[in-house]
Coordinates of N, CA and C and ligand atoms in Angstrom, one line a residue:
M1182 N 77.0 57.2 120.5 CA 76.1 56.4 120.2 C 76.5 54.9 119.9
N1183 N 75.6 54.0 120.2 CA 76.0 52.6 120.1 C 75.0 52.0 119.0
A1184 N 75.6 51.1 118.2 CA 74.8 50.5 117.0 C 74.5 49.1 117.6
S1185 N 73.2 48.7 117.3 CA 72.9 47.3 117.5 C 73.6 46.3 116.5
S1186 N 73.7 45.2 116.6 CA 74.3 44.3 115.7 C 73.2 43.9 114.5
T1187 N 72.0 44.0 114.9 CA 71.0 43.6 114.0 C 70.4 44.4 113.0
D1188 N 70.5 45.7 113.3 CA 69.7 46.8 112.4 C 70.6 48.1 112.5
A1189 N 70.2 49.0 111.6 CA 70.9 50.3 111.7 C 70.5 51.3 112.8
R1190 N 69.5 50.8 113.7 CA 69.2 51.7 114.8 C 70.5 52.0 115.7
L1191 N 70.8 53.4 116.0 CA 71.7 53.6 117.0 C 71.0 54.1 118.4
H1192 N 71.6 53.7 119.4 CA 71.1 54.2 120.7 C 71.9 55.3 121.4
A1193 N 71.3 56.4 121.8 CA 72.0 57.4 122.4 C 71.4 57.4 123.8
P1194 N 72.0 56.7 124.7 CA 71.5 56.7 126.1 C 71.0 57.9 126.6
A1195 N 71.7 59.1 126.4 CA 71.2 60.3 127.0 C 69.8 60.7 126.5
A1196 N 69.6 60.2 125.3 CA 68.1 60.6 124.7 C 66.9 60.1 125.7
A1197 N 67.1 58.8 126.3 CA 66.1 58.4 127.1 C 66.0 59.3 128.5
R1198 N 67.1 59.9 128.8 CA 67.2 60.7 130.1 C 66.6 62.1 129.8
N1199 N 66.8 62.6 128.7 CA 66.5 64.2 128.5 C 65.1 64.3 127.7
R1200 N 64.5 63.2 127.1 CA 63.5 63.6 126.1 C 62.2 63.9 126.8
D1201 N 62.0 63.5 127.9 CA 60.7 64.0 128.6 C 60.7 65.2 129.0
A1202 N 61.9 65.7 129.5 CA 62.1 67.1 130.0 C 62.0 68.0 128.8
I1203 N 62.7 67.5 127.7 CA 62.6 68.5 126.4 C 61.1 68.5 125.9
L1204 N 60.3 67.4 125.9 CA 58.9 67.3 125.5 C 58.2 68.3 126.3
T1205 N 58.4 68.4 127.4 CA 57.6 69.1 128.4 C 57.8 70.8 128.0
V1206 N 58.9 71.1 127.6 CA 59.2 72.6 127.1 C 58.6 72.7 125.7
L1207 N 58.6 71.8 124.8 CA 58.0 71.9 123.6 C 56.5 71.9 123.7
K1208 N 56.0 71.2 124.5 CA 54.4 71.3 124.8 C 54.0 72.5 125.3
A1209 N 54.9 73.2 126.1 CA 54.5 74.5 126.7 C 54.6 75.6 125.9
H1210 N 55.2 75.5 124.7 CA 55.4 76.6 123.7 C 54.6 76.4 122.3
L1211 N 54.6 75.3 121.9 CA 54.2 75.0 120.5 C 52.7 75.1 120.3
P1212 N 52.2 75.6 119.2 CA 50.7 75.6 119.0 C 50.5 74.1 118.7
P1213 N 49.1 73.9 118.7 CA 48.7 72.2 118.7 C 49.2 71.5 117.5
E1214 N 49.3 72.3 116.3 CA 49.9 71.5 115.1 C 50.8 72.3 114.4
G1215 N 51.6 71.5 113.6 CA 52.7 72.0 112.6 C 53.7 71.1 112.2
I1216 N 54.8 71.7 111.7 CA 55.9 71.0 111.3 C 57.2 71.2 112.1
L1217 N 57.7 70.4 112.7 CA 58.9 70.6 113.7 C 60.1 70.0 113.0
L1218 N 61.1 70.9 112.7 CA 62.4 70.6 112.0 C 63.2 70.4 113.0
E1219 N 63.7 69.2 113.0 CA 64.8 68.7 113.9 C 66.3 68.8 113.2
I1220 N 67.1 69.6 113.8 CA 68.6 69.5 113.2 C 69.4 68.8 114.0
A1221 N 70.3 68.1 113.4 CA 71.3 67.1 114.1 C 70.4 66.1 115.0
S1222 N 69.6 65.2 114.1 CA 68.8 64.3 115.0 C 69.4 63.1 115.5
G1223 N 70.8 62.9 115.0 CA 71.5 61.7 115.4 C 70.7 60.5 115.3
S1224 N 70.6 59.8 116.4 CA 69.9 58.4 116.4 C 68.6 58.4 115.6
G1225 N 67.8 59.5 116.1 CA 66.4 59.6 115.6 C 65.4 59.2 116.9
E1226 N 66.0 58.9 118.0 CA 65.2 58.5 119.1 C 64.3 59.7 119.6
H1227 N 64.9 60.9 119.6 CA 64.3 62.0 119.9 C 63.0 62.2 119.0
S1228 N 63.2 62.1 117.6 CA 62.1 62.4 116.6 C 61.0 61.5 116.8
I1229 N 61.3 60.2 117.2 CA 60.1 59.3 117.4 C 59.4 59.6 118.7
H1230 N 60.1 60.0 119.8 CA 59.5 60.2 121.1 C 58.5 61.5 120.9
F1231 N 59.1 62.5 120.2 CA 58.2 63.8 120.0 C 57.2 63.5 119.1
A1232 N 57.3 62.8 118.1 CA 56.2 62.4 117.2 C 55.1 61.7 117.9
Q1233 N 55.4 60.9 119.0 CA 54.4 60.3 119.8 C 53.8 61.2 120.8
G1234 N 54.6 62.2 121.2 CA 54.2 63.1 122.2 C 53.5 64.4 121.8
L1235 N 53.6 64.5 120.3 CA 53.0 65.7 119.7 C 52.3 65.3 118.6
P1236 N 51.0 64.7 118.8 CA 50.4 64.0 117.6 C 49.9 64.9 116.7
G1237 N 49.7 66.4 116.9 CA 49.5 67.2 116.0 C 50.6 67.7 115.1
Y1238 N 51.9 67.2 115.4 CA 53.1 67.6 114.6 C 53.4 66.4 113.5
T1239 N 54.0 67.1 112.6 CA 54.9 66.2 111.6 C 56.4 66.6 111.9
I1240 N 57.2 65.6 112.2 CA 58.6 65.8 112.6 C 59.4 65.5 111.4
Q1241 N 60.3 66.6 111.2 CA 61.2 66.6 110.1 C 62.6 66.2 110.5
P1242 N 63.1 65.1 110.6 CA 64.5 64.8 111.1 C 65.5 65.1 110.0
T1243 N 66.7 65.5 110.4 CA 67.7 65.8 109.5 C 69.2 65.4 110.3
D1244 N 70.2 65.1 109.6 CA 71.6 65.0 110.1 C 72.4 65.1 108.9
R1245 N 73.6 65.4 109.1 CA 74.6 65.6 108.0 C 75.3 64.2 107.7
D1246 N 75.0 63.3 108.7 CA 75.8 62.0 108.8 C 75.1 61.0 108.3
E1247 N 75.6 60.1 107.3 CA 74.7 59.1 106.7 C 74.3 57.9 107.6
R1248 N 75.2 57.6 108.6 CA 74.9 56.7 109.5 C 73.7 57.0 110.4
A1249 N 73.8 58.3 110.8 CA 72.6 58.8 111.6 C 71.4 58.7 110.7
R1250 N 71.3 59.0 109.6 CA 70.1 59.1 108.8 C 69.7 57.7 108.7
A1251 N 70.5 56.8 108.6 CA 69.9 55.3 108.4 C 69.4 54.9 109.7
S1252 N 70.0 55.4 110.7 CA 69.3 55.0 112.0 C 68.1 55.6 112.1
I1253 N 67.9 56.9 111.9 CA 66.5 57.5 112.0 C 65.6 56.8 111.1
S1254 N 65.9 56.3 109.9 CA 65.0 55.5 109.1 C 64.7 54.4 109.6
A1255 N 65.5 53.8 110.3 CA 65.3 52.3 111.0 C 64.5 52.5 112.1
W1256 N 64.6 53.6 112.9 CA 63.7 53.9 114.1 C 62.3 54.2 113.5
I1257 N 62.1 54.9 112.4 CA 60.9 55.1 112.0 C 60.2 53.9 111.6
A1258 N 60.9 53.0 110.8 CA 60.3 51.8 110.6 C 59.9 50.9 111.7
A1259 N 60.9 50.8 112.7 CA 60.6 49.9 113.8 C 59.3 50.3 114.7
S1260 N 59.3 51.7 114.7 CA 58.4 52.3 115.7 C 56.8 52.3 115.3
G1261 N 56.9 52.3 113.8 CA 55.4 52.4 113.2 C 54.8 53.7 113.1
V1262 N 55.5 54.8 113.7 CA 55.0 56.1 113.6 C 54.7 56.7 112.4
T1263 N 53.7 57.4 112.1 CA 53.4 57.9 110.7 C 53.6 59.4 110.6
N1264 N 54.0 60.1 111.7 CA 54.1 61.5 111.5 C 55.6 61.9 111.7
V1265 N 56.5 61.2 111.2 CA 57.9 61.4 111.1 C 58.2 61.2 109.6
R1266 N 58.8 62.3 109.0 CA 59.2 62.4 107.6 C 60.5 61.5 107.5
P1267 N 60.8 61.0 106.3 CA 62.2 60.5 106.2 C 63.2 61.5 106.4
P1268 N 64.4 61.1 106.9 CA 65.5 62.1 107.4 C 65.9 62.8 106.1
L1269 N 66.3 64.2 106.3 CA 67.1 64.9 105.1 C 68.4 65.0 105.5
A1270 N 69.3 65.0 104.5 CA 70.8 65.2 104.7 C 70.7 66.8 104.8
L1271 N 71.3 67.2 105.9 CA 71.3 68.7 106.0 C 72.5 69.0 107.1
D1272 N 73.3 69.8 106.5 CA 74.7 70.2 107.2 C 74.3 71.7 107.5
A1273 N 74.3 71.9 108.8 CA 73.9 73.4 109.3 C 74.7 74.5 108.7
T1274 N 75.9 74.1 108.3 CA 76.8 75.0 107.9 C 76.7 75.3 106.4
I1275 N 76.0 74.5 105.8 CA 75.7 74.7 104.1 C 74.4 75.4 103.9
R1276 N 74.5 76.7 103.5 CA 73.4 77.5 103.5 C 73.1 77.8 102.0
P1277 N 71.6 78.1 101.6 CA 70.6 78.0 102.3 C 70.0 76.6 102.7
W1278 N 69.4 76.2 103.7 CA 68.9 74.9 103.9 C 67.6 74.8 102.9
T1279 N 67.7 73.4 102.3 CA 66.5 73.3 101.2 C 65.3 72.8 102.0
I1280 N 64.7 73.6 102.8 CA 63.3 73.1 103.5 C 62.5 74.4 103.6
E1281 N 61.2 74.2 103.6 CA 60.6 75.5 103.8 C 59.2 75.2 104.6
G1282 N 58.4 76.1 105.1 CA 57.1 75.8 105.7 C 57.2 75.0 107.0
V1283 N 58.3 75.4 107.9 CA 58.2 74.7 109.2 C 57.6 75.8 110.3
T1284 N 57.3 75.1 111.3 CA 56.4 75.7 112.3 C 57.5 76.2 113.5
A1285 N 58.4 75.3 113.7 CA 59.3 75.4 114.8 C 60.7 74.5 114.5
I1286 N 61.7 74.9 115.2 CA 63.0 74.2 114.9 C 63.5 73.9 116.2
L1287 N 64.2 72.8 116.3 CA 64.7 72.2 117.5 C 66.1 71.5 117.2
C1288 N 67.1 71.8 118.0 CA 68.4 71.3 117.9 C 68.9 70.8 119.3
I1289 N 69.3 69.5 119.3 CA 69.6 69.0 120.6 C 71.1 68.6 120.5
N1290 N 71.9 69.0 121.3 CA 73.4 68.4 121.4 C 74.1 68.6 120.2
M1291 N 73.9 69.7 119.4 CA 74.9 69.9 118.3 C 75.9 71.1 118.5
I1292 N 75.5 72.1 119.2 CA 76.2 73.4 119.3 C 77.5 73.3 119.8
H1293 N 77.7 72.2 120.8 CA 79.1 72.0 121.5 C 79.8 71.0 120.9
I1294 N 79.0 70.2 119.9 CA 79.9 69.0 119.0 C 80.0 69.4 117.5
S1295 N 80.3 70.5 117.3 CA 80.3 71.1 116.0 C 81.1 72.3 116.0
P1296 N 81.7 72.9 114.8 CA 82.3 74.0 114.8 C 81.3 75.1 115.1
W1297 N 81.8 76.3 115.5 CA 80.9 77.5 115.8 C 80.1 77.9 114.5
A1298 N 80.8 77.5 113.3 CA 80.0 77.8 112.0 C 78.6 77.0 111.9
A1299 N 78.5 75.9 112.6 CA 77.2 75.2 112.6 C 76.1 76.0 113.3
T1300 N 76.5 76.6 114.5 CA 75.7 77.4 115.3 C 75.3 78.6 114.5
E1301 N 76.2 79.2 113.8 CA 75.9 80.3 113.0 C 75.0 80.1 112.0
G1302 N 75.2 78.9 111.4 CA 74.2 78.5 110.3 C 72.8 78.3 110.9
L1303 N 72.8 77.6 112.0 CA 71.6 77.3 112.6 C 70.6 78.5 113.0
F1304 N 71.4 79.5 113.4 CA 70.4 80.8 113.9 C 70.3 81.5 112.5
A1305 N 71.1 81.6 111.5 CA 70.8 82.3 110.3 C 69.7 81.7 109.6
E1306 N 69.8 80.5 109.5 CA 68.6 79.6 108.7 C 67.4 79.7 109.6
A1307 N 67.5 79.6 110.7 CA 66.1 79.6 111.6 C 65.6 81.0 111.5
S1308 N 66.3 82.1 111.5 CA 65.8 83.3 111.2 C 65.1 83.4 109.9
R1309 N 65.6 82.9 108.9 CA 65.1 83.0 107.6 C 63.8 82.2 107.5
L1310 N 63.8 80.9 108.2 CA 62.6 80.0 107.9 C 61.4 80.3 109.0
L1311 N 61.8 80.9 110.1 CA 60.7 81.1 111.0 C 59.9 82.5 110.9
A1312 N 58.7 82.4 111.1 CA 57.9 83.9 111.1 C 58.0 84.5 112.6
P1313 N 57.8 85.8 112.7 CA 57.7 86.3 113.9 C 56.7 85.5 114.8
G1314 N 57.1 85.2 116.2 CA 56.4 84.6 117.2 C 56.7 83.0 117.2
Q1315 N 57.3 82.6 116.1 CA 57.7 81.1 116.2 C 59.0 80.8 116.9
F1316 N 59.3 79.5 117.2 CA 60.2 79.2 118.3 C 61.5 78.4 117.6
L1317 N 62.6 78.7 118.1 CA 63.8 77.7 117.9 C 64.1 77.2 119.4
F1318 N 64.3 75.9 119.5 CA 64.8 75.4 120.8 C 66.1 74.9 120.7
T1319 N 67.1 75.1 121.6 CA 68.4 74.3 121.7 C 68.5 73.7 123.0
Y1320 N 69.2 72.6 123.0 CA 69.3 71.8 124.3 C 70.9 71.5 124.4
G1321 N 71.4 71.8 125.4 CA 72.8 71.3 125.7 C 73.4 72.0 126.9
P1322 N 74.7 71.7 127.1 CA 75.5 72.4 128.2 C 75.9 73.7 127.8
Y1323 N 76.0 74.7 128.7 CA 76.6 76.0 128.3 C 77.3 76.5 129.6
K1324 N 78.6 77.3 129.2 CA 79.1 78.1 130.4 C 78.5 79.4 130.6
R1325 N 78.3 79.8 131.8 CA 77.5 81.0 132.2 C 78.6 82.0 132.9
D1326 N 78.7 83.3 132.2 CA 79.6 84.1 132.7 C 81.2 83.6 132.6
G1327 N 81.5 82.8 131.6 CA 82.9 82.5 131.2 C 83.1 81.3 132.1
A1328 N 82.2 80.7 132.9 CA 82.6 79.5 133.9 C 81.6 78.2 133.6
H1329 N 82.2 77.1 133.8 CA 81.5 76.1 133.8 C 80.3 75.9 135.0
T1330 N 79.3 75.4 134.7 CA 78.3 75.3 135.6 C 78.3 73.9 136.5
S1331 N 79.2 73.2 136.1 CA 79.5 72.0 137.0 C 80.9 71.3 136.6
D1332 N 81.5 70.6 137.4 CA 82.9 69.8 137.2 C 82.5 69.0 136.1
S1333 N 81.5 68.2 135.9 CA 81.4 67.3 134.9 C 81.3 68.2 133.5
N1334 N 80.7 69.2 133.5 CA 80.7 70.0 132.3 C 82.2 70.5 131.8
A1335 N 83.0 70.7 132.9 CA 84.3 71.2 132.8 C 85.2 70.1 132.0
R1336 N 84.9 68.8 132.5 CA 85.6 67.6 132.0 C 85.1 67.4 130.6
F1337 N 83.8 67.3 130.6 CA 83.3 67.1 129.2 C 83.9 68.2 128.0
D1338 N 83.9 69.3 128.5 CA 84.3 70.4 127.6 C 86.0 70.1 127.2
A1339 N 86.6 69.6 128.2 CA 88.2 69.2 127.8 C 88.1 68.1 127.0
D1340 N 87.2 67.0 127.3 CA 87.3 66.1 126.2 C 86.8 66.4 124.9
L1341 N 85.9 67.2 124.7 CA 85.4 67.7 123.4 C 86.5 68.3 122.7
R1342 N 87.3 69.3 123.4 CA 88.3 70.1 122.7 C 89.5 69.2 122.3
R1343 N 89.7 68.1 123.2 CA 90.9 67.2 122.8 C 90.5 66.5 121.4
E1344 N 89.2 66.1 121.4 CA 88.8 65.4 120.2 C 88.8 66.2 119.0
N1345 N 88.4 67.5 119.1 CA 88.4 68.5 118.1 C 88.5 69.9 118.7
P1346 N 89.5 70.6 118.2 CA 89.6 71.9 118.9 C 88.7 72.8 118.5
L1347 N 87.9 72.7 117.5 CA 86.7 73.5 117.1 C 85.5 73.2 117.8
W1348 N 85.5 72.2 118.7 CA 84.3 71.9 119.4 C 84.5 72.5 121.0
G1349 N 83.4 72.5 121.6 CA 83.6 73.0 123.0 C 82.2 73.5 123.6
V1350 N 82.1 73.4 124.8 CA 80.8 73.9 125.4 C 81.0 75.6 125.3
R1351 N 79.8 75.9 124.8 CA 79.8 77.4 124.4 C 79.4 78.4 125.5
D1352 N 79.8 79.7 125.4 CA 79.3 80.6 126.3 C 77.8 80.9 126.1
L1353 N 77.1 80.8 127.1 CA 75.5 81.0 126.9 C 75.5 82.5 126.4
E1354 N 76.4 83.5 126.9 CA 76.1 84.9 126.3 C 76.4 85.0 125.0
A1355 N 77.4 84.2 124.3 CA 77.8 84.3 123.0 C 76.6 83.7 122.1
V1356 N 76.0 82.7 122.6 CA 74.9 82.2 121.8 C 73.5 83.2 121.9
I1357 N 73.5 83.6 123.0 CA 72.3 84.8 123.0 C 72.6 85.9 122.2
A1358 N 73.9 86.3 122.2 CA 74.3 87.5 121.2 C 74.2 87.3 119.8
L1359 N 74.4 86.0 119.3 CA 74.3 85.5 118.1 C 72.8 85.5 117.7
A1360 N 72.0 84.9 118.6 CA 70.5 84.8 118.4 C 69.9 86.2 118.2
A1361 N 70.4 87.1 119.2 CA 69.8 88.5 118.9 C 70.2 89.1 117.5
A1362 N 71.5 88.9 117.1 CA 71.9 89.5 115.9 C 71.1 88.9 114.7
N1363 N 70.5 87.7 115.0 CA 69.7 87.1 114.0 C 68.1 87.3 114.2
G1364 N 67.8 88.3 115.0 CA 66.6 88.5 115.1 C 65.6 87.7 116.1
F1365 N 66.5 87.2 117.2 CA 65.6 86.2 118.1 C 65.6 87.1 119.5
S1366 N 64.5 86.8 120.3 CA 64.4 87.3 121.5 C 65.6 86.7 122.4
T1367 N 65.6 87.4 123.7 CA 66.4 86.8 124.8 C 65.6 85.5 125.2
P1368 N 66.3 84.3 125.4 CA 65.6 83.0 125.5 C 65.0 82.9 126.9
E1369 N 64.0 82.2 126.8 CA 63.7 81.4 128.2 C 64.5 80.3 128.3
I1370 N 65.1 80.3 129.8 CA 66.1 79.2 130.0 C 65.6 78.2 131.0
T1371 N 65.4 77.1 130.6 CA 65.0 75.9 131.3 C 66.0 75.1 131.9
Q1372 N 66.1 74.8 133.1 CA 67.2 73.8 133.5 C 66.8 72.5 133.3
M1373 N 67.7 71.6 132.8 CA 67.4 70.3 132.5 C 68.3 69.4 133.1
P1374 N 68.0 68.0 132.9 CA 68.7 66.9 133.6 C 70.4 67.1 133.3
A1375 N 71.1 66.8 134.2 CA 72.7 66.6 134.1 C 73.2 68.0 133.5
N1376 N 72.9 69.1 134.3 CA 73.3 70.4 134.0 C 73.4 71.0 132.5
N1377 N 72.2 70.6 131.9 CA 72.0 71.0 130.6 C 70.9 72.2 130.6
L1378 N 70.8 72.9 129.6 CA 69.8 73.9 129.5 C 69.0 73.7 128.3
T1379 N 67.7 73.9 128.3 CA 66.9 74.2 127.0 C 66.8 75.8 126.9
L1380 N 67.1 76.1 125.7 CA 67.0 77.7 125.4 C 65.8 77.8 124.4
T1381 N 64.8 78.6 124.6 CA 63.7 78.7 124.0 C 63.7 80.2 123.4
F1382 N 64.0 80.3 122.1 CA 64.2 81.6 121.5 C 63.0 81.8 120.6
Q1383 N 62.3 83.0 120.6 CA 61.2 83.4 119.8 C 61.7 84.4 118.8
K1384 N 61.2 84.2 117.5 CA 61.6 85.0 116.4 C 60.7 86.4 116.7
R1385 N 61.5 87.5 116.6 CA 61.0 88.6 116.8 C 60.0 89.3 115.7
Ligands
SAM1119 C1 75.8 64.5 120.1 S1 75.1 64.1 118.5 C2 73.4 64.6 119.0 C3 72.4 63.8 118.4 C4 70.8 64.0 119.0 N1 70.4 65.3 118.7 C5 70.9 63.6 120.2 O1 70.9 64.6 121.1 O2 70.9 62.4 120.7 C6 75.5 65.4 117.5 C7 75.0 65.2 116.2 O3 75.2 66.4 115.4 C8 75.4 66.2 114.1 N2 76.1 67.3 113.5 C9 77.5 67.7 113.8 N3 77.7 68.7 112.9 C10 76.7 69.0 112.4 C11 76.5 70.0 111.3 N4 77.2 70.8 110.8 N5 75.2 70.0 110.7 C12 74.3 69.1 111.0 N6 74.4 68.2 112.0 C13 75.7 68.1 112.5 C14 76.2 64.8 114.1 O4 76.2 64.0 112.9 C15 75.5 64.1 115.2 O5 74.3 63.3 114.9

């Protein structure tokens, strides 16, 4: 993510490339109104885009990183949207999360850029917060049957593991098994730009 010199807004170039594809999946599954909890919101650009694309929703952005939360606040102020709440400090590994009453949960590009404990926290807390029939969406790259789905994902994985040995592109089957153990359905899998997937899990 790049910071502008004039304000706290960060720019994640990938967000502009994937946000419409993700929004299409959200629109296909979500009821017309509710509260969408976003985990690991990063720059906040997705929160703003989804607030504009889902006018029946209030978006609750979160991130564990203070600089990200400052960016989210700056994007909210600059965009003028009224259906995004101020960002919450939320580390997916620290349970229980102090939020209630959400309709759906979304997590973009965190699972591979955090220790596995963050994914465990994500599914455990999503299971606790969501009612049967409600959705958890994840977006990112995954290995399938133990193999990378592209050379670029393999290089990305190596870079991630060099930066932090606890990070890395996860096995799709491991994520699905964790989800099942936490009471989620087998996900609907939607192919996304740049060899990423959106996984749509429904609480059983
Ligand atoms: C690659 S960025 C993705 C940001 C945004 N979702 C996007 O796609 O542009 C990864 C984000 O995960 C957040 N993160 C990492 N570990 C986390 C954790 N344990 N709990 C919550 N957020 C975490 C980081 O602070 C960062 O904002």
